[in-house]
Coordinates of C-alpha atoms and ligand atoms in Angstrom, one line a residue:
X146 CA 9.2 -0.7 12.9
X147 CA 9.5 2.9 11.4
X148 CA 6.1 5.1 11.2
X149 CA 4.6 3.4 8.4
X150 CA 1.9 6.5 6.3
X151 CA -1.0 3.9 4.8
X152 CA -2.7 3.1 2.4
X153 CA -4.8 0.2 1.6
X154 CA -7.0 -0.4 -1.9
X155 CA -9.9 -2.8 -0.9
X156 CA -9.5 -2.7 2.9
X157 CA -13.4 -3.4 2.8
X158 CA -13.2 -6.9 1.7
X159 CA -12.5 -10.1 3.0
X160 CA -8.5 -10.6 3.2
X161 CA -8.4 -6.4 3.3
X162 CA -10.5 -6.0 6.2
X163 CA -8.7 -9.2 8.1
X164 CA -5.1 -7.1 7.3
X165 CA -6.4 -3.9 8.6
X166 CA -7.5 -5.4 11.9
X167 CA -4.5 -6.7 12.3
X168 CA -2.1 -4.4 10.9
X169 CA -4.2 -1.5 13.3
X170 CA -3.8 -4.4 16.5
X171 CA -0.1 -4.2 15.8
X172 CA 0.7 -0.8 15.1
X173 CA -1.9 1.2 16.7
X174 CA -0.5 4.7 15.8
X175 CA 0.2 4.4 12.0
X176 CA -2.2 6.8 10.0
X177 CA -4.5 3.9 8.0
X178 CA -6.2 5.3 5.5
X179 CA -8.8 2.6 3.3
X180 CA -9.8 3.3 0.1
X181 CA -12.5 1.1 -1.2
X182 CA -15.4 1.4 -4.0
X183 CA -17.9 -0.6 -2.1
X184 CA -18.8 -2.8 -5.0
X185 CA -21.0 -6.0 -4.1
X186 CA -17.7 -7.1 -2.4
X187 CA -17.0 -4.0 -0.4
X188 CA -18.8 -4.5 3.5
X189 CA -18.1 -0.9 5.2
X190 CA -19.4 -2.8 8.7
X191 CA -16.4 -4.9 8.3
X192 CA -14.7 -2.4 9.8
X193 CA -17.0 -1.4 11.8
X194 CA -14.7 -1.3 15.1
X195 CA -12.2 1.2 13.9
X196 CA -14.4 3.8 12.9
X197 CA -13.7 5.7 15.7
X198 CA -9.8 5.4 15.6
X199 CA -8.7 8.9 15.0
X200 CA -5.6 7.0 12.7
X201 CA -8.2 5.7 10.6
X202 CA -9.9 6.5 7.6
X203 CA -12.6 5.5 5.5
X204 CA -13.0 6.3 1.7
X205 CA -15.0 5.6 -0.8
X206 CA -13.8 6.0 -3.9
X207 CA -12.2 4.1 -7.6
X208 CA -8.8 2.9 -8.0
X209 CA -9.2 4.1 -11.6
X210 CA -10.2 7.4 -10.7
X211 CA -7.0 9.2 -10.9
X212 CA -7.8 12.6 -9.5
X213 CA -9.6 11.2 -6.2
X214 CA -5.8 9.3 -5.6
X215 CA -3.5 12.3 -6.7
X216 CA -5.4 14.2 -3.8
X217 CA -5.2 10.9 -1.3
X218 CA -1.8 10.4 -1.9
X219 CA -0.6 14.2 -1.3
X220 CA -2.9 15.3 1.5
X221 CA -2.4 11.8 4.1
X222 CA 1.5 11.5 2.8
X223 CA 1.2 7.9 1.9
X224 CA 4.1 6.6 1.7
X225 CA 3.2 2.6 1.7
X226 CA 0.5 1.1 -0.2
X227 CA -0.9 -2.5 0.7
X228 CA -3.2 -3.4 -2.6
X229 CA -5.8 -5.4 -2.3
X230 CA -8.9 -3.7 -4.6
X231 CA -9.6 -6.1 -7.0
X232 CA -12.6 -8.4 -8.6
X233 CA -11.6 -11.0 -7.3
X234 CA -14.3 -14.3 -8.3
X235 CA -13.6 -16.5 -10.9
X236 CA -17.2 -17.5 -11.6
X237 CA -18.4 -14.2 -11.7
X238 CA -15.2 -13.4 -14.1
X239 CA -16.8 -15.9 -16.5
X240 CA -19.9 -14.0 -16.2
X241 CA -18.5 -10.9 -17.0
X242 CA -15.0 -10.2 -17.4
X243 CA -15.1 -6.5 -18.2
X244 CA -15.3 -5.3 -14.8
X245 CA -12.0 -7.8 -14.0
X246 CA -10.3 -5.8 -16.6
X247 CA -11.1 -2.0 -15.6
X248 CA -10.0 -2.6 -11.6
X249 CA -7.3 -5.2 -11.7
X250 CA -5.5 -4.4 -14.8
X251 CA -6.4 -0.3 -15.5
X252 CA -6.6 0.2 -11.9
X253 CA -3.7 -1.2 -11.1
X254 CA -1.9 0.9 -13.8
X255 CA -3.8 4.3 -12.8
X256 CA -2.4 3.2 -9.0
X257 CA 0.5 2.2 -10.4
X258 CA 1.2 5.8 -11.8
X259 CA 0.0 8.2 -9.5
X260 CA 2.3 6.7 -6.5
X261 CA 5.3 7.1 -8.8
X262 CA 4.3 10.4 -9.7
X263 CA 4.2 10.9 -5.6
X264 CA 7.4 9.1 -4.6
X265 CA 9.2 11.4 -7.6
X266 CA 7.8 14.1 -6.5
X267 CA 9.3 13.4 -2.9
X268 CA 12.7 12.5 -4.8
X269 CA 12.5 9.1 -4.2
X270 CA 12.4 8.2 -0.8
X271 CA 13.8 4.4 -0.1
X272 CA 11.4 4.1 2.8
X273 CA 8.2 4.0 0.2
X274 CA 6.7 0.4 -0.6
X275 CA 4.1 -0.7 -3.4
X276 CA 2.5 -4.0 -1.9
X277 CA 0.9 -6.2 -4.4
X278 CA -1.2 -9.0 -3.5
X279 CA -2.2 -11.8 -6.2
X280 CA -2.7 -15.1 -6.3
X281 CA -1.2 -18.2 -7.5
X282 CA -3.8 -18.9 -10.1
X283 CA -1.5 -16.7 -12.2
X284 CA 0.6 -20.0 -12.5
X285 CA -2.5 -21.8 -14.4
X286 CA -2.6 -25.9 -13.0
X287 CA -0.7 -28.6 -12.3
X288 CA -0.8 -31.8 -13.0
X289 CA -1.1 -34.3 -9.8
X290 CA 2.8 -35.4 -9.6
X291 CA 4.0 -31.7 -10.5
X292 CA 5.8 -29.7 -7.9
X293 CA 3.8 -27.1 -6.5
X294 CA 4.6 -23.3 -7.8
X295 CA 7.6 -21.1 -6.8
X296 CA 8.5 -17.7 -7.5
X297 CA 9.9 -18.5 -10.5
X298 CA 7.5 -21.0 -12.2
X299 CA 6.1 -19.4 -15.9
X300 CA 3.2 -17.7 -15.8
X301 CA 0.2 -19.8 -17.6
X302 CA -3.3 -18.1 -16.3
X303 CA -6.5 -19.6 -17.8
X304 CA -9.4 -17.6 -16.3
X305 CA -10.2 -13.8 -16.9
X306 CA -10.2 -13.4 -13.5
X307 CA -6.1 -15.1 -13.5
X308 CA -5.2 -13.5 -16.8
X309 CA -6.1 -9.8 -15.3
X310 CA -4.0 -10.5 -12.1
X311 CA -1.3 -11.5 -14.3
X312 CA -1.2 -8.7 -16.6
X313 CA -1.3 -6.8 -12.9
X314 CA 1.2 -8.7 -11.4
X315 CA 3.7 -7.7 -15.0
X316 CA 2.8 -4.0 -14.9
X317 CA 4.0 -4.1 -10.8
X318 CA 6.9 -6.1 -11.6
X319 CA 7.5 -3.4 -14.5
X320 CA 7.6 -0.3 -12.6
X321 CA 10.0 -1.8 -10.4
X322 CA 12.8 -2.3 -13.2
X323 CA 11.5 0.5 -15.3
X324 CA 11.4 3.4 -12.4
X325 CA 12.4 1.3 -9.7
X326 CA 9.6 2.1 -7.4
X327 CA 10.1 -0.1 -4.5
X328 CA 6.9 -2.8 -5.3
X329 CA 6.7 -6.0 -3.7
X330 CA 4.3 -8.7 -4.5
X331 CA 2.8 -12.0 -3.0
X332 CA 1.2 -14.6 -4.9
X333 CA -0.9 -16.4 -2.4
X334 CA -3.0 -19.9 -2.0
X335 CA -6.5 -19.6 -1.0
X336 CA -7.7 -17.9 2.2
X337 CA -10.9 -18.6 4.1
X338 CA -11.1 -17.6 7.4
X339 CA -13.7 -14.5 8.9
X340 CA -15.4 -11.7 6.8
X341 CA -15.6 -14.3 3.6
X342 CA -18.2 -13.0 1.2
X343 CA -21.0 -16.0 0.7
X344 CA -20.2 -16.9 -2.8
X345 CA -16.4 -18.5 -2.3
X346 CA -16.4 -22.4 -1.4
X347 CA -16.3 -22.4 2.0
X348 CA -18.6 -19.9 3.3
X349 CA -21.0 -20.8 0.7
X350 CA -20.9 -24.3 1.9
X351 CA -20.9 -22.8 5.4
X352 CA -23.9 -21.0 5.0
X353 CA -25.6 -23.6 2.7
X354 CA -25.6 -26.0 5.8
X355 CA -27.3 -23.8 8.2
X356 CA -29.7 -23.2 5.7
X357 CA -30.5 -26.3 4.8
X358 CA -29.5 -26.0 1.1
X359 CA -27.4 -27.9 -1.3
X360 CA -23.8 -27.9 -1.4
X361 CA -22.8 -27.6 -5.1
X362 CA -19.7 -29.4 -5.6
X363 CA -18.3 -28.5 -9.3
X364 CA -17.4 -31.6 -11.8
X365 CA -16.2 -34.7 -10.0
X366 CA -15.1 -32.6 -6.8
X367 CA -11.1 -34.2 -7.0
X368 CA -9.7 -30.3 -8.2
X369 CA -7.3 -29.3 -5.4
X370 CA -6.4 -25.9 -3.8
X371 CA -3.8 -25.0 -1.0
X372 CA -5.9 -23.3 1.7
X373 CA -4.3 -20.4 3.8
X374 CA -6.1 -19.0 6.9
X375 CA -6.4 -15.3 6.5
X376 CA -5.1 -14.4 9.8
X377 CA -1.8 -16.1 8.8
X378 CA -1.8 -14.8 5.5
X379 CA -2.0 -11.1 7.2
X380 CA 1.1 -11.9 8.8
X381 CA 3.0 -12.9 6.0
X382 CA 2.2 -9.7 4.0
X383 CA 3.2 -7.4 7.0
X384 CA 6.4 -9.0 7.0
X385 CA 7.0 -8.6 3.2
X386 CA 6.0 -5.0 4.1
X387 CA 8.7 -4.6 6.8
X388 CA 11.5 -7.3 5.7
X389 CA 10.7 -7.7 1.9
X390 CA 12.9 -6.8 -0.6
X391 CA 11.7 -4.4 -3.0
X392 CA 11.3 -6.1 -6.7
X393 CA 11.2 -9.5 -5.1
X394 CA 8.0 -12.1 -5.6
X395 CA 6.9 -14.5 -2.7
X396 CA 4.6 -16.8 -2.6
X397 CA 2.5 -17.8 0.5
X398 CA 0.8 -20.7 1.0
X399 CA -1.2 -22.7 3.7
X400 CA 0.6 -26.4 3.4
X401 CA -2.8 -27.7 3.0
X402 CA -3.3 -29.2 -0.2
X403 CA -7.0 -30.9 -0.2
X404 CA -9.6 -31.8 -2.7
X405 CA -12.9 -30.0 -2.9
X406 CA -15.1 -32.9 -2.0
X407 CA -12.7 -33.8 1.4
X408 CA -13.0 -30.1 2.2
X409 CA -16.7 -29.9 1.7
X410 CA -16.9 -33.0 3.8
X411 CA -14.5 -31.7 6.6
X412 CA -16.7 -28.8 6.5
X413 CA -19.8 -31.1 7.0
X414 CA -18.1 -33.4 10.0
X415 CA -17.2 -29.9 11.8
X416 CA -20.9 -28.5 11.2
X417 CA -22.5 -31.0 12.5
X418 CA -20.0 -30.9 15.5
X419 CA -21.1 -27.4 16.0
X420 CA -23.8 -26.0 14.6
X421 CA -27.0 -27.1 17.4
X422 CA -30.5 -28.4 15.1
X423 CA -28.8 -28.2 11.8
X424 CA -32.1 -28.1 9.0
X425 CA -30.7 -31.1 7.7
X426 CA -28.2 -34.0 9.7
X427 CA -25.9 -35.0 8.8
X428 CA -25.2 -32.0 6.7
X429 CA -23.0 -34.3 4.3
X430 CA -26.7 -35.3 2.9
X431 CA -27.0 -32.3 1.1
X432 CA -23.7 -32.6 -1.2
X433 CA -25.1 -32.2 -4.6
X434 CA -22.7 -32.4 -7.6
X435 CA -23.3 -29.8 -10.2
X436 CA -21.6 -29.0 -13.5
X437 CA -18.3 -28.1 -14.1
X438 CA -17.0 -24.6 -13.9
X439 CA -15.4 -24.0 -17.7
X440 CA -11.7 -24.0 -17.9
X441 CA -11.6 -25.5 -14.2
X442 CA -7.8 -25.5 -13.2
X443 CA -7.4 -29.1 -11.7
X444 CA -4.6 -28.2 -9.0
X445 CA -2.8 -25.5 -7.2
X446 CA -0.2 -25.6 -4.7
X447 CA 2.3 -23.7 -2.9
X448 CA 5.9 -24.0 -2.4
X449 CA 6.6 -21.6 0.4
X450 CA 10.5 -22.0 0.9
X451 CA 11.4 -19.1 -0.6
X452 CA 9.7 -16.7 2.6
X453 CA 10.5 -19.2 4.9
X454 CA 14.2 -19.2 4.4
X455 CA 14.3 -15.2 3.3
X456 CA 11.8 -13.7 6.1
X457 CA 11.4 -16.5 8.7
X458 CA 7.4 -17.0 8.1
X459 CA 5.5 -20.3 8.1
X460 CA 1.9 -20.6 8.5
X461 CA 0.5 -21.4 12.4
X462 CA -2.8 -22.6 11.4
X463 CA -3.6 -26.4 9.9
X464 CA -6.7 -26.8 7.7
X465 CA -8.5 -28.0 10.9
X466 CA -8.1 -25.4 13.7
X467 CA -8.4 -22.7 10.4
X468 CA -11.6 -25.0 9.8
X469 CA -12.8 -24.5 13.2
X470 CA -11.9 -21.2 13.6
X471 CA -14.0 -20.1 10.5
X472 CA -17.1 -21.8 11.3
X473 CA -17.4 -20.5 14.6
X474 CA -17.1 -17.5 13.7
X475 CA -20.1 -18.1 10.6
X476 CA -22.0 -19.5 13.5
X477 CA -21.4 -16.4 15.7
X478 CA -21.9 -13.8 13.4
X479 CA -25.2 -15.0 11.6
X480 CA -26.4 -11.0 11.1
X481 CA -23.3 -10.5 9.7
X482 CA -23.6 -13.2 6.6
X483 CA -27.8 -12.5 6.2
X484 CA -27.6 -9.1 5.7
X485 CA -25.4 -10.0 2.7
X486 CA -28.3 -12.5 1.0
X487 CA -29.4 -9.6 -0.6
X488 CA -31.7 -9.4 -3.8
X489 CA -28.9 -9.0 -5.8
X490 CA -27.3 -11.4 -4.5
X491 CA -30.0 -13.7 -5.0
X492 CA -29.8 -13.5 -8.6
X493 CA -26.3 -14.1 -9.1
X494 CA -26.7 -17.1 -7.2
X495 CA -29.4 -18.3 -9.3
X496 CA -27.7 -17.7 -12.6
X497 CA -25.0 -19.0 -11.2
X498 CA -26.5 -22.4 -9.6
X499 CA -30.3 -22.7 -11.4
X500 CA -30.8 -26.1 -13.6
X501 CA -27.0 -27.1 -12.7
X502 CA -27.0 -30.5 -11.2
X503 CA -25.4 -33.5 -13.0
Ligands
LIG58 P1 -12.9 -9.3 -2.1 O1 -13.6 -9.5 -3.4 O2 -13.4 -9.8 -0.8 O3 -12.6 -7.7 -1.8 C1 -12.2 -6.8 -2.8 C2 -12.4 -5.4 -2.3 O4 -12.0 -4.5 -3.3 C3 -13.9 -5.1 -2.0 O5 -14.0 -4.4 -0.8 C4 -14.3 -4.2 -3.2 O6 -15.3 -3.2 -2.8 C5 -13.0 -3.5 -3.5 N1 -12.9 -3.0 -4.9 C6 -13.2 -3.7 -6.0 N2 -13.1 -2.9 -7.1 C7 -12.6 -1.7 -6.7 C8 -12.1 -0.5 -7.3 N3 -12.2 -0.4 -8.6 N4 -11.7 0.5 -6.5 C9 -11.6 0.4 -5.2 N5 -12.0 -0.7 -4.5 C10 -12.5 -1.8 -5.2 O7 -11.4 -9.9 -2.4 P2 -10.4 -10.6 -1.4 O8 -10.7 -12.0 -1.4 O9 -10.3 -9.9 -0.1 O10 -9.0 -10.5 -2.2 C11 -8.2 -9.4 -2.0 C12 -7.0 -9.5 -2.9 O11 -6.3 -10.7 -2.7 C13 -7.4 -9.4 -4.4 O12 -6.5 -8.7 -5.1 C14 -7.3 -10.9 -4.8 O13 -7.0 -11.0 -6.2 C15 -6.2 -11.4 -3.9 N6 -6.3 -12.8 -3.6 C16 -7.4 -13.4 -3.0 C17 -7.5 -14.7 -2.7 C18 -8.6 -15.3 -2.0 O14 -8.6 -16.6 -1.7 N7 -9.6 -14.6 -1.6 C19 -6.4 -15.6 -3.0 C20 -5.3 -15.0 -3.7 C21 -5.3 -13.7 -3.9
LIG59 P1 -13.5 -20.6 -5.0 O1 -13.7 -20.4 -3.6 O2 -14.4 -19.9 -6.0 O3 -12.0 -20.2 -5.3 P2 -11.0 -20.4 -6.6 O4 -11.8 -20.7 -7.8 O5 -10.4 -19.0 -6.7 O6 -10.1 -21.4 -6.3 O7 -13.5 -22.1 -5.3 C1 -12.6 -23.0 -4.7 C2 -12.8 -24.4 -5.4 O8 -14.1 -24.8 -5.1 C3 -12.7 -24.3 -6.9 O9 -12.0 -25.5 -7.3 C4 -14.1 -24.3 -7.4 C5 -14.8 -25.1 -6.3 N1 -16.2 -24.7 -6.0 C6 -17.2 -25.6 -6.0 O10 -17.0 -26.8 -6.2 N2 -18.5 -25.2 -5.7 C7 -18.8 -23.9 -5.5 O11 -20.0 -23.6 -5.3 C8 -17.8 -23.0 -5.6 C9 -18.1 -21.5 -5.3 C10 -16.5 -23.4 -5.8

């Protein structure tokens, strides 16, 4: 592979920290540089183990702050970004969608602009890439007997969180046909795997269990989502980066279509498998089903024929060695997951969960 310059927006979080270990296991001599504000999201210790590569580099700092990327972009040479700042919760984006708006759609833009003002400046070099990574809830839900999404299926988003990823996802596709900056962008299922941040579904139900707290299971638990194990979805993006072909879409998905309440179950079955004096056994005793999150898209799923033929990728991991691998590492890494109870975590889980059961 040719001597990649990078950048990558959000390499702090969950699927951003899992890509940079990787990417860094693979390619041990690109320059890496992370740029990440640290919001509630953001865990620094997540890459804790590369802070002494000499490739790599930490910053903290805005997408929207169009100065601090100017300098970024000119000083380290980036030619490549990977993308993944974002807000990226949907309960927390019905809480407050402002914040959704200001990093995934303004951000987005203001990164959006100041790598084209770079790769113009260089006269357009073909090597440069513009990595965009979404999601399919852009796609809004299907029914049960629809097919699941492809790259071409109308976009119908129906949370703030969706609708700012969309209007991200158009502005990338945009500066491809306007400027013809080489952008690429994936719309993925959903990932789980290590380095989850306690409020998503299954590292809150994770954590729940060894805690010995109810699960909150949302409306009658039979929504479904396609669920991709990071460390496969990591793979798929660096191919896109190496093989991809600049203005395409592809979607990535984890061939694991499952309802909520089987998930939450399979997630019970494995903890009590694993986890030695659970607080409460079986675990599945403390399913509690809670009210419905508003505007609850009923379905998601992936067709992923369109990498598979194009760039040769297919996921390695099944729901249940994913499964496995996730909770062991929840179960190994307990400091990691407490020291991110915090107060203010607290709170939003109480606003989010207090008074809520059926
Ligand atoms: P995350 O919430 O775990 O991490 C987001 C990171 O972005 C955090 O480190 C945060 O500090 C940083 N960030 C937020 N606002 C920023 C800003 N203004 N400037 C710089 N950094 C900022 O998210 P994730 O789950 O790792 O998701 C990564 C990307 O993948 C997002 O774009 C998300 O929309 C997309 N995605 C996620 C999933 C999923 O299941 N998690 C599925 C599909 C797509
Ligand atoms: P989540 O992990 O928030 O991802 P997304 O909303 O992006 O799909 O939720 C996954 C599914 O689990 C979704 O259908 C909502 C549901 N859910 C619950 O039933 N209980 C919970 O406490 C959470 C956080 C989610």
């Amino acid at each position: 592979m040719r001597q990649k310059r990078l950048l990558v927006t959000g390499g702090a979080g969950f699927i951003g920290s899992n890509f940079v270990h990787n990417w860094m296991k693979n390619y041990p001599d690109t320059r890496l540089v992370v740029l990440d504000a640290l919001t509630y999201a953001g865990n620094r210790a997540n890459l804790a183990k590369l802070e002494e590569d000499e490739n790599f580099r930490f910053v903290k700092g805005d997408i929207g702050d169009r100065s601090l990327l100017d300098q970024l972009l000119e000083e380290e040479k980036i030619d490549t970004i990977a993308h993944f700042a974002a807000e990226s919760h949907v309960d927390r984006s019905i809480l407050g969608p402002e914040a959704f708006i200001h990093t995934n759609v303004v951000g987005t833009f203001t990164l959006l602009e100041a790598f084209r003002q770079s790769w113009e400046s260089q006269k357009k070099p073909e090597n440069y890439r513009f990595l965009h990574i979404s999601t399919d809830e852009v796609f809004g839900s299907l029914a049960p007997e629809d097919p699941p999404f492809t790259e071409t299926t109308p976009y119908a988003p129906n949370s703030p969180y969706a609708a700012s990823k969309a209007g991200s996802d158009h502005l990338v596709r945009a500066y491809y046909h306007t400027y013809g900056l080489p952008t690429l962008i994936t719309n993925c299922s959903n990932n789980y795997g290590p380095y989850h941040f306690p409020e998503k579904l299954i590292p809150l139900t994770c954590i729940n269990i060894l805690l010995g707290k109810p699960l909150p299971v949302y409306g009658d638990g039979q929504n479904i989502r396609d669920w991709l194990y990071v460390g496969d979805h990591c793979s798929a993006l660096e191919l896109v980066l190496e093989k991809g072909e600049p203005g395409q879409t592809y979607n990535i998905g984890g061939n694991n279509e499952v309802k909520n309440i089987d998930l939450v179950k399979m997630i019970c079955a494995l903890m009590d498998e694993l986890g030695a004096n659970l607080p409460v056994s079986p675990a599945g005793d403390l399913i509690t089903f809670v009210k419905d999150r508003p505007g609850h898209d009923r379905r998601y799923g992936i067709n992923g024929s369109k990498i598979k033929q194009e760039l040769g990728w297919k996921p390695s991991e099944t729901l249940a060695t994913g499964l496995r691998l996730t909770l062991e590492w929840y179960l190994n890494n307990r400091d990691w997951w407490e020291h991110l109870l915090s107060p203010e975590y607290q709170a939003y889980y109480h606003k989010m969960y207090q008074n809520r059961e059926l």
